[in-house]
XYZ file of C-alpha atoms in Angstrom:
249
model
C -149.150 -119.818 83.472
C -146.439 -122.280 82.371
C -146.640 -126.039 82.405
C -144.333 -128.609 83.886
C -144.031 -132.138 82.534
C -143.417 -134.533 85.412
C -141.598 -137.644 84.241
C -142.766 -140.577 86.354
C -140.730 -143.618 87.305
C -142.421 -145.504 84.447
C -141.286 -142.863 81.887
C -144.760 -141.384 81.459
C -144.983 -137.602 81.202
C -147.871 -135.918 83.003
C -148.342 -132.167 82.558
C -149.453 -129.777 85.283
C -149.740 -126.025 85.427
C -147.140 -124.472 87.690
C -148.479 -122.133 90.351
C -148.066 -118.522 89.283
C -145.878 -116.084 91.198
C -149.007 -114.170 92.230
C -150.643 -117.309 93.637
C -147.505 -118.215 95.558
C -147.250 -114.725 97.001
C -150.887 -114.858 98.156
C -150.296 -118.256 99.758
C -147.213 -116.823 101.482
C -149.218 -113.858 102.798
C -151.940 -116.184 104.159
C -149.338 -118.296 105.949
C -147.611 -115.150 107.202
C -150.858 -113.857 108.701
C -151.367 -117.198 110.468
C -147.869 -117.008 111.928
C -148.300 -113.399 113.001
C -151.594 -114.307 114.676
C -149.831 -117.117 116.560
C -147.119 -114.750 117.828
C -149.686 -112.187 118.990
C -151.732 -114.836 120.802
C -148.765 -116.615 122.455
C -147.228 -113.353 123.686
C -150.599 -112.153 124.963
C -151.052 -115.404 126.881
C -147.508 -115.269 128.268
C -147.488 -111.658 129.402
C -151.161 -110.833 130.043
C -153.153 -113.965 130.799
C -150.511 -115.956 132.714
C -148.496 -112.857 133.699
C -145.152 -114.643 133.325
C -143.174 -111.599 132.278
C -141.520 -111.474 135.685
C -139.550 -114.579 134.778
C -137.488 -112.459 132.414
C -136.520 -109.916 135.079
C -132.772 -109.799 135.585
C -131.987 -111.816 132.470
C -129.308 -110.556 130.090
C -130.146 -109.594 126.510
C -129.235 -112.971 125.016
C -131.304 -114.854 127.570
C -134.311 -112.648 126.817
C -133.873 -113.325 123.100
C -133.687 -117.045 123.844
C -137.020 -116.872 125.676
C -138.647 -115.148 122.718
C -137.183 -117.715 120.309
C -138.602 -120.574 122.381
C -142.036 -118.931 122.526
C -142.144 -118.277 118.789
C -140.298 -121.434 117.652
C -143.372 -122.970 115.898
C -143.362 -119.957 113.557
C -139.903 -120.860 112.251
C -140.670 -124.526 111.547
C -144.226 -123.816 110.327
C -143.600 -124.539 106.594
C -141.397 -127.579 107.221
C -143.817 -129.296 109.606
C -147.017 -128.535 107.718
C -145.674 -129.398 104.261
C -144.503 -132.724 105.691
C -147.846 -133.466 107.373
C -150.063 -132.139 104.565
C -148.184 -133.762 101.643
C -146.680 -130.600 100.200
C -149.229 -128.086 101.406
C -149.585 -125.418 104.082
C -152.910 -123.732 104.932
C -151.969 -120.965 102.498
C -151.151 -123.389 99.698
C -154.290 -125.402 100.426
C -156.501 -122.310 100.183
C -154.771 -121.311 96.936
C -155.032 -124.917 95.674
C -151.317 -125.537 95.248
C -148.934 -128.330 96.218
C -145.208 -129.049 96.306
C -144.259 -132.052 94.150
C -141.052 -133.668 92.955
C -140.201 -132.993 89.332
C -139.207 -136.644 88.853
C -142.736 -137.811 89.707
C -142.045 -139.157 93.188
C -143.760 -137.950 96.335
C -141.633 -135.267 97.988
C -139.957 -136.552 101.153
C -139.200 -134.910 104.485
C -135.653 -134.383 103.222
C -136.963 -132.431 100.231
C -139.114 -130.237 102.464
C -136.103 -129.737 104.734
C -133.953 -128.510 101.834
C -136.699 -126.072 100.780
C -136.966 -124.867 104.382
C -133.213 -124.308 104.772
C -132.978 -122.375 101.513
C -135.945 -120.246 102.575
C -133.438 -118.234 104.619
C -131.760 -117.190 101.363
C -134.988 -116.864 99.384
C -136.507 -114.355 101.818
C -133.316 -112.294 102.014
C -133.604 -108.628 101.101
C -137.363 -108.663 101.516
C -137.836 -111.798 99.434
C -136.189 -110.269 96.361
C -133.832 -113.231 95.846
C -136.664 -115.776 95.878
C -138.773 -113.577 93.590
C -135.961 -113.173 91.061
C -135.353 -116.926 91.126
C -139.028 -117.640 90.364
C -139.065 -115.095 87.533
C -135.980 -116.421 85.758
C -136.411 -120.166 86.427
C -138.247 -122.374 83.963
C -140.835 -123.712 86.403
C -141.289 -120.691 88.707
C -138.911 -122.296 91.197
C -137.282 -120.457 94.057
C -133.774 -121.506 95.065
C -135.158 -123.985 97.599
C -137.188 -125.721 94.878
C -134.202 -125.902 92.535
C -132.022 -127.402 95.269
C -134.692 -129.938 96.303
C -135.767 -130.822 92.761
C -139.332 -129.733 93.481
C -141.914 -127.416 91.966
C -145.176 -125.915 93.149
C -148.076 -126.929 90.918
C -151.593 -125.572 90.699
C -154.405 -127.967 91.575
C -156.865 -125.811 89.646
C -156.063 -127.774 86.497
C -158.794 -129.598 84.631
C -156.781 -132.680 85.569
C -155.477 -132.184 89.078
C -153.324 -134.355 91.271
C -156.187 -136.531 92.520
C -158.594 -136.407 89.563
C -157.209 -139.514 87.879
C -157.444 -141.705 90.974
C -161.258 -141.597 91.104
C -162.964 -144.938 90.642
C -166.597 -145.974 90.823
C -167.222 -148.122 93.896
C -170.474 -149.831 94.779
C -171.911 -149.372 98.249
C -171.410 -153.047 99.070
C -167.796 -153.119 97.870
C -165.480 -155.158 100.118
C -161.766 -154.181 99.948
C -159.075 -156.828 99.630
C -155.807 -155.075 100.481
C -155.885 -152.700 103.473
C -152.143 -152.182 102.908
C -153.003 -149.629 100.198
C -153.354 -146.939 102.875
C -149.540 -146.790 102.824
C -149.780 -145.203 99.355
C -150.268 -141.489 98.741
C -152.520 -139.712 96.241
C -149.457 -139.065 94.109
C -148.494 -142.762 94.155
C -152.008 -143.808 93.137
C -152.205 -141.197 90.386
C -148.973 -142.570 88.884
C -150.207 -146.161 89.212
C -153.545 -145.493 87.545
C -152.100 -143.316 84.779
C -149.536 -145.958 83.864
C -152.065 -148.774 84.129
C -154.589 -146.971 81.911
C -151.980 -146.190 79.255
C -150.671 -149.759 79.314
C -154.182 -151.188 78.875
C -154.808 -149.038 75.800
C -151.812 -150.493 73.960
C -151.893 -153.881 75.707
C -148.382 -153.345 77.071
C -148.037 -156.449 79.207
C -144.468 -155.611 80.191
C -145.475 -152.312 81.823
C -148.419 -153.991 83.571
C -146.139 -156.726 84.901
C -143.506 -154.248 86.125
C -146.173 -152.059 87.693
C -147.716 -155.052 89.456
C -144.314 -156.174 90.771
C -143.536 -152.651 91.991
C -146.820 -152.412 93.928
C -146.302 -155.829 95.497
C -142.789 -154.815 96.509
C -143.861 -151.537 98.091
C -146.822 -153.059 99.945
C -144.970 -156.320 100.696
C -147.693 -158.475 99.152
C -147.508 -162.003 97.770
C -150.273 -162.853 95.303
C -151.093 -166.287 93.944
C -151.140 -165.775 90.113
C -153.626 -168.623 89.734
C -156.202 -166.714 91.808
C -155.637 -163.157 90.573
C -154.011 -161.924 87.371
C -151.726 -158.901 87.339
C -154.452 -156.802 85.704
C -157.021 -157.861 88.257
C -154.546 -157.129 91.053
C -153.843 -153.558 89.915
C -157.537 -152.896 89.343
C -158.350 -154.092 92.871
C -155.540 -151.965 94.326
C -157.009 -148.859 92.685
C -160.504 -149.631 93.943
C -159.274 -150.439 97.445
C -157.404 -147.143 97.647
C -160.519 -145.249 96.630
C -162.519 -147.191 99.207
C -160.205 -146.446 102.135
C -159.595 -142.793 101.243
C -163.221 -142.021 100.414
C -162.361 -140.916 96.853
C -165.363 -142.405 95.113
C -167.554 -140.615 92.614
């Protein structure tokens, strides 16, 4: 299993294990079974339960194909929709503990998932041989869609996974200060805490200041420096995120 060093926006490298080809194939098979099950169920409902097959009587071949495409349309957009909603995961990836991430350290966007989805047409060509060859020869086990989108699929089975570093002890009577933190993702908070922790160790005030300004900009917050220092602000942001997302230990 190879490793990928994700370079964050604050020039901090964080290493993750890339998902193996075997793991990705198992995740693909799980998702495929879910899609096949959907097709079986929807066609059974259409033809047997609701007995709507008569609607296709007299239709030409292309019209019949169009009906089938409409009925099975969710199957085609399955990876795009679920990766977007589940932050880089599908049920198959979730079961295999994998996630799609940007190599540059940012959270993958809908556009990135779209590029991966479009290139899936090429990757699954010839029985998936093209995608398999791409993963074998690429540095980070990337299929063509990953290379085009600048993404990689990492394993969350690492000793340090994508959410491990965002954990923070919170007392039962803790009262959050900034509800705006719910706009952040696990990946955002991991980057924030990793950079903040590293900056504290070497007392890098410049990084702390830039990190504080970046958070305020993203969350559109204005903080009175006489009431809360930059260090206190970042620490509260981390705790508040853990409070609202239930990630307390």
